[in-house]
Amino acid sequence: MKAVLLLSLALCGGAQAADIVLKDDTGATLRLPAPARRIVSLAPHVTENLFAAGAGGQVVGTVDYSDYPEAAKKIARVGGYSRLDLEAVAALRPDLIIAWESGNAPGHVAKLRSLGIPVFISQPNRIEDVAEQLEKFGQLAGTSAVANGAAARFRARLAEIRKQYSGQPRVPTFYQIWKQPLMSVGRQQIISDVISLCGGSNVFGQVEQMAPKVSEEAVLAANPEAIIASGMGDSRPEWLDDWKRWKQITAVARDNLFFVPPELIQRHTPRILEGAARLCEHLETARHRRPAR
């Protein structure tokens, strides 16, 4: 009987010691006594990654534009990522909130933490970070078997793309997010990492801001060999053709004006590899259009 009691105490002690302890993307340590069962996601990419990590069924609240996979559309909304309804978040009684560092207001995150709700901050700035994000979400939700498999497949596909394009000649590339104001991507934005993966060089890759505003003059001075736009929907934005009036730009002269759907390239999720494959194909087209020497 004494041995059984000691074994029970040891098992209980082991359970107590089995808290989930993880560092988020800001370096802050998060501790959960058990896997989260009621998760609120404060960004579309977080929602998508939770589903990919096998934890979609544990998401009880999310924000506008969380539309992938199809099941995500049925989850209760708590506002937009930049305009949260904090009362709606609290009413869902979450045992974990996953926020987006560059999308959610710091004041909102601080308020939620002040309510005693654990908050994990997501900020995957490099393609490789997506796989790590899947693994961490799996740990937080207790779905590591699914999450680790998804992460392994992501890394394998990424390695294939890198092997195919890493040795290709560089293509100076301008990535346009929007027209008014004219916006691109800076060094720390994950799309800049995709451009590099494909053998391109971001003409605004030295800029520190995530999504810097740029001028037409700056684009003319950079003289990109390829211009890639995303826009807001599934269709090629009409304003991409506005560049055709600048015949002196190499990208225009060679008809290297390309489109990648934003949901495939602007979200930090496994689908970014679909967007990367398309972007890589566009840059390969640009290489084939170089004059013969």
Coordinates of C-alpha atoms in Angstrom, one line a residue:
M1 CA 0.0 0.0 0.0
K2 CA 2.8 2.4 0.9
A3 CA 4.5 1.7 -2.5
V4 CA 1.2 2.4 -4.3
L5 CA 0.9 5.7 -2.4
L6 CA 4.4 6.7 -3.2
L7 CA 3.8 5.9 -6.9
S8 CA 0.6 7.9 -6.9
L9 CA 2.4 10.9 -5.4
A10 CA 5.2 10.6 -7.9
L11 CA 2.7 10.5 -10.8
C12 CA 0.9 13.5 -9.4
G13 CA 4.2 15.4 -9.0
G14 CA 5.1 14.4 -12.6
A15 CA 1.8 15.8 -13.8
Q16 CA 2.4 19.1 -12.0
A17 CA 5.8 19.3 -13.5
A18 CA 4.4 18.7 -17.0
D19 CA 3.2 22.3 -17.5
I20 CA 3.5 23.5 -21.0
V21 CA 6.3 26.1 -21.1
L22 CA 7.1 27.9 -24.4
K23 CA 8.7 31.2 -25.5
D24 CA 6.6 33.2 -27.9
D25 CA 8.0 35.1 -30.9
T26 CA 8.8 38.1 -28.6
G27 CA 10.8 36.0 -26.3
A28 CA 8.2 36.1 -23.5
T29 CA 7.7 32.8 -21.6
L30 CA 4.2 31.4 -21.6
R31 CA 3.1 28.7 -19.1
L32 CA 0.0 26.6 -19.4
P33 CA -1.0 24.0 -16.8
A34 CA -2.6 21.8 -19.5
P35 CA -3.2 22.0 -23.3
A36 CA -5.5 24.8 -24.2
R37 CA -9.1 23.8 -25.0
R38 CA -10.6 27.3 -25.7
I39 CA -8.4 29.3 -28.0
V40 CA -9.1 32.8 -29.4
S41 CA -7.1 33.7 -32.5
L42 CA -6.5 37.3 -33.2
A43 CA -5.2 37.0 -36.7
P44 CA -6.3 35.1 -39.9
H45 CA -2.9 33.4 -40.2
V46 CA -3.0 32.2 -36.7
T47 CA -6.4 30.7 -37.3
E48 CA -5.2 28.9 -40.4
N49 CA -2.1 27.6 -38.6
L50 CA -4.2 26.3 -35.7
F51 CA -6.3 24.3 -38.1
A52 CA -3.1 23.0 -39.9
A53 CA -1.7 22.0 -36.5
G54 CA -4.8 20.0 -35.7
A55 CA -6.3 22.4 -33.2
G56 CA -9.1 24.0 -35.3
G57 CA -11.8 22.4 -33.1
Q58 CA -10.4 24.2 -30.1
V59 CA -10.7 27.7 -31.6
V60 CA -13.8 29.4 -30.1
G61 CA -13.2 32.9 -31.4
T62 CA -11.3 34.7 -34.2
V63 CA -11.2 37.9 -36.3
D64 CA -12.5 39.0 -39.6
Y65 CA -11.0 37.5 -42.8
S66 CA -10.3 34.2 -41.0
D67 CA -11.7 32.3 -44.0
Y68 CA -9.4 29.3 -44.4
P69 CA -10.1 26.5 -44.2
E70 CA -13.9 26.5 -44.8
A71 CA -14.6 25.5 -41.2
A72 CA -12.9 28.7 -40.0
K73 CA -15.8 30.7 -41.4
K74 CA -18.1 29.3 -38.8
I75 CA -16.1 30.5 -35.8
A76 CA -17.5 33.4 -33.7
R77 CA -16.0 36.8 -34.6
V78 CA -14.4 39.2 -32.0
G79 CA -13.9 42.1 -34.4
G80 CA -10.9 42.7 -36.7
Y81 CA -7.3 42.2 -35.8
S82 CA -6.8 45.9 -35.5
R83 CA -10.1 46.7 -33.9
L84 CA -10.9 44.0 -31.4
D85 CA -14.0 43.7 -29.2
L86 CA -12.3 43.0 -26.0
E87 CA -15.5 42.2 -24.2
A88 CA -16.4 39.7 -26.8
V89 CA -13.0 38.0 -26.4
A90 CA -13.4 37.8 -22.6
A91 CA -17.0 36.5 -22.9
L92 CA -15.7 33.4 -24.8
R93 CA -13.8 32.4 -21.6
P94 CA -10.6 31.5 -23.5
D95 CA -7.8 29.6 -21.7
L96 CA -5.4 30.9 -24.4
I97 CA -5.2 33.8 -26.8
I98 CA -2.8 33.9 -29.7
A99 CA -2.1 37.4 -30.9
W100 CA -0.1 38.9 -33.8
E101 CA 2.6 41.3 -32.9
S102 CA 2.6 43.5 -36.0
G103 CA -1.2 43.3 -36.4
N104 CA -2.8 43.6 -32.9
A105 CA -2.6 46.8 -30.9
P106 CA -0.2 46.5 -27.9
G107 CA -2.8 48.1 -25.7
H108 CA -5.4 45.4 -26.6
V109 CA -2.9 42.7 -25.8
A110 CA -1.9 44.3 -22.5
K111 CA -5.6 44.6 -21.5
L112 CA -6.3 40.9 -22.2
R113 CA -3.2 39.9 -20.2
S114 CA -4.5 42.1 -17.3
L115 CA -7.6 39.9 -17.2
G116 CA -5.4 37.0 -16.4
I117 CA -5.7 35.3 -19.8
P118 CA -2.5 33.7 -21.2
V119 CA -1.4 35.3 -24.4
F120 CA 1.1 33.9 -26.9
I121 CA 2.4 36.4 -29.5
S122 CA 3.0 35.2 -33.1
Q123 CA 5.3 37.0 -35.5
P124 CA 6.8 34.6 -38.1
N125 CA 9.0 36.8 -40.3
R126 CA 10.9 34.0 -42.1
I127 CA 9.5 31.1 -44.1
E128 CA 11.1 28.6 -41.8
D129 CA 9.2 30.2 -38.9
V130 CA 5.9 28.8 -40.2
A131 CA 7.0 25.2 -39.5
E132 CA 8.1 26.2 -36.0
Q133 CA 4.8 28.0 -35.4
L134 CA 2.9 24.8 -36.3
E135 CA 5.0 22.8 -33.8
K136 CA 4.4 25.4 -31.0
F137 CA 0.7 25.6 -31.7
G138 CA 0.6 21.8 -31.5
Q139 CA 2.3 21.9 -28.1
L140 CA -0.1 24.6 -26.8
A141 CA -3.1 22.7 -28.0
G142 CA -2.0 19.1 -27.3
T143 CA -2.1 18.2 -31.0
S144 CA 1.6 17.7 -31.6
A145 CA 1.2 14.5 -33.6
V146 CA -0.7 16.4 -36.3
A147 CA 1.3 19.6 -36.0
N148 CA 4.7 17.9 -36.2
G149 CA 3.6 16.0 -39.3
A150 CA 2.5 19.2 -41.0
A151 CA 5.7 21.0 -40.0
A152 CA 7.8 18.1 -41.5
R153 CA 5.9 18.3 -44.8
F154 CA 6.3 22.0 -44.9
R155 CA 10.1 21.8 -44.4
A156 CA 10.4 19.1 -47.1
R157 CA 8.5 21.1 -49.7
L158 CA 10.5 24.2 -48.7
A159 CA 13.8 22.3 -49.2
E160 CA 12.6 21.2 -52.7
I161 CA 11.9 24.8 -53.7
R162 CA 15.2 26.1 -52.3
K163 CA 17.1 23.4 -54.1
Q164 CA 15.4 24.3 -57.4
Y165 CA 15.9 28.0 -57.3
S166 CA 18.8 28.9 -54.9
G167 CA 21.5 28.8 -57.6
Q168 CA 19.6 30.9 -60.1
P169 CA 20.8 34.3 -61.2
R170 CA 19.3 37.1 -59.1
V171 CA 16.3 39.0 -60.3
P172 CA 15.8 42.6 -58.9
T173 CA 12.2 42.5 -57.8
F174 CA 9.6 45.1 -56.7
Y175 CA 6.7 43.7 -54.7
Q176 CA 3.7 45.9 -54.7
I177 CA 1.1 45.4 -51.9
W178 CA -1.1 48.4 -52.8
K179 CA -1.4 51.4 -55.1
Q180 CA -2.9 54.2 -52.9
P181 CA -0.7 54.6 -51.0
L182 CA 2.1 52.9 -53.0
M183 CA 3.4 50.2 -50.6
S184 CA 6.0 47.5 -50.8
V185 CA 7.7 45.0 -48.4
G186 CA 10.8 45.7 -46.3
R187 CA 13.6 43.4 -45.1
Q188 CA 11.7 41.9 -42.2
Q189 CA 8.5 41.0 -44.1
I190 CA 8.1 37.3 -44.9
I191 CA 7.5 38.1 -48.6
S192 CA 11.0 39.5 -48.8
D193 CA 12.2 36.1 -47.6
V194 CA 10.1 34.4 -50.4
I195 CA 11.7 36.7 -53.0
S196 CA 15.1 35.6 -51.8
L197 CA 14.1 31.9 -51.8
C198 CA 13.2 32.2 -55.5
G199 CA 16.5 33.8 -56.4
G200 CA 15.2 37.3 -56.4
S201 CA 16.4 40.4 -54.6
N202 CA 13.9 42.8 -53.1
V203 CA 14.7 46.3 -54.4
F204 CA 13.5 47.7 -51.0
G205 CA 15.0 44.9 -49.0
Q206 CA 17.2 47.3 -47.1
V207 CA 14.2 49.1 -45.6
E208 CA 13.4 48.1 -42.0
Q209 CA 9.6 48.7 -42.0
M210 CA 7.4 45.7 -42.7
A211 CA 5.3 47.5 -45.3
P212 CA 7.0 50.8 -46.3
K213 CA 5.4 53.5 -48.3
V214 CA 7.5 54.2 -51.4
S215 CA 7.3 56.6 -54.3
E216 CA 7.1 56.1 -58.0
E217 CA 10.5 57.9 -58.3
A218 CA 12.0 55.4 -55.9
V219 CA 10.7 52.5 -58.0
L220 CA 12.0 54.1 -61.2
A221 CA 15.4 54.6 -59.6
A222 CA 15.5 50.9 -58.4
N223 CA 14.6 49.8 -62.0
P224 CA 13.3 46.3 -61.0
E225 CA 13.5 43.5 -63.6
A226 CA 10.2 42.1 -62.3
I227 CA 7.2 43.7 -60.6
I228 CA 4.9 41.5 -58.6
A229 CA 1.6 42.6 -57.2
S230 CA -0.9 41.0 -54.8
G231 CA -3.9 43.4 -54.3
M232 CA -6.9 42.3 -52.3
G233 CA -8.6 39.4 -54.1
D234 CA -8.2 36.5 -56.4
S235 CA -8.0 38.7 -59.5
R236 CA -5.0 40.5 -61.0
P237 CA -5.3 44.1 -59.9
E238 CA -6.0 46.6 -62.7
W239 CA -3.4 49.0 -61.2
L240 CA -0.6 46.6 -62.0
D241 CA -0.8 47.8 -65.6
D242 CA -0.4 51.4 -64.6
W243 CA 3.4 50.7 -64.7
K244 CA 3.2 50.3 -68.5
R245 CA 3.5 54.0 -68.9
W246 CA 7.1 53.8 -67.6
K247 CA 8.8 52.1 -70.5
Q248 CA 12.2 52.7 -69.1
I249 CA 11.7 50.2 -66.3
T250 CA 13.2 46.9 -67.2
A251 CA 10.2 45.0 -65.9
V252 CA 7.9 47.0 -68.1
A253 CA 10.1 46.7 -71.2
R254 CA 10.1 42.9 -70.9
D255 CA 6.5 42.5 -69.8
N256 CA 7.5 41.2 -66.4
L257 CA 4.4 42.3 -64.6
F258 CA 3.1 39.4 -62.5
F259 CA 0.3 38.6 -60.0
V260 CA 0.3 36.3 -57.0
P261 CA -3.0 35.9 -55.0
P262 CA -2.6 37.6 -51.6
E263 CA -4.0 34.7 -49.6
L264 CA -1.2 32.5 -50.9
I265 CA 1.7 35.0 -50.3
Q266 CA 0.7 37.4 -47.6
R267 CA -0.3 35.0 -44.8
H268 CA 2.3 33.3 -42.7
T269 CA 0.8 29.8 -43.2
P270 CA 1.7 26.5 -45.0
R271 CA 0.0 28.0 -48.2
I272 CA 2.8 30.5 -48.5
L273 CA 4.7 27.7 -50.3
E274 CA 2.0 27.7 -53.0
G275 CA 2.6 31.4 -53.3
A276 CA 6.3 30.9 -53.3
A277 CA 6.1 28.4 -56.1
R278 CA 4.1 30.9 -58.2
L279 CA 6.5 33.7 -57.5
C280 CA 9.5 31.5 -58.3
E281 CA 7.9 30.6 -61.7
H282 CA 7.4 34.3 -62.4
L283 CA 11.0 35.1 -61.7
E284 CA 12.1 32.2 -63.9
T285 CA 10.0 33.7 -66.7
A286 CA 11.8 36.9 -66.2
R287 CA 15.2 35.1 -66.5
H288 CA 14.1 33.5 -69.8
R289 CA 13.1 37.0 -71.1
R290 CA 16.6 38.3 -70.8
P291 CA 18.3 39.2 -74.0
A292 CA 20.6 36.6 -75.4
R293 CA 24.3 37.4 -74.9

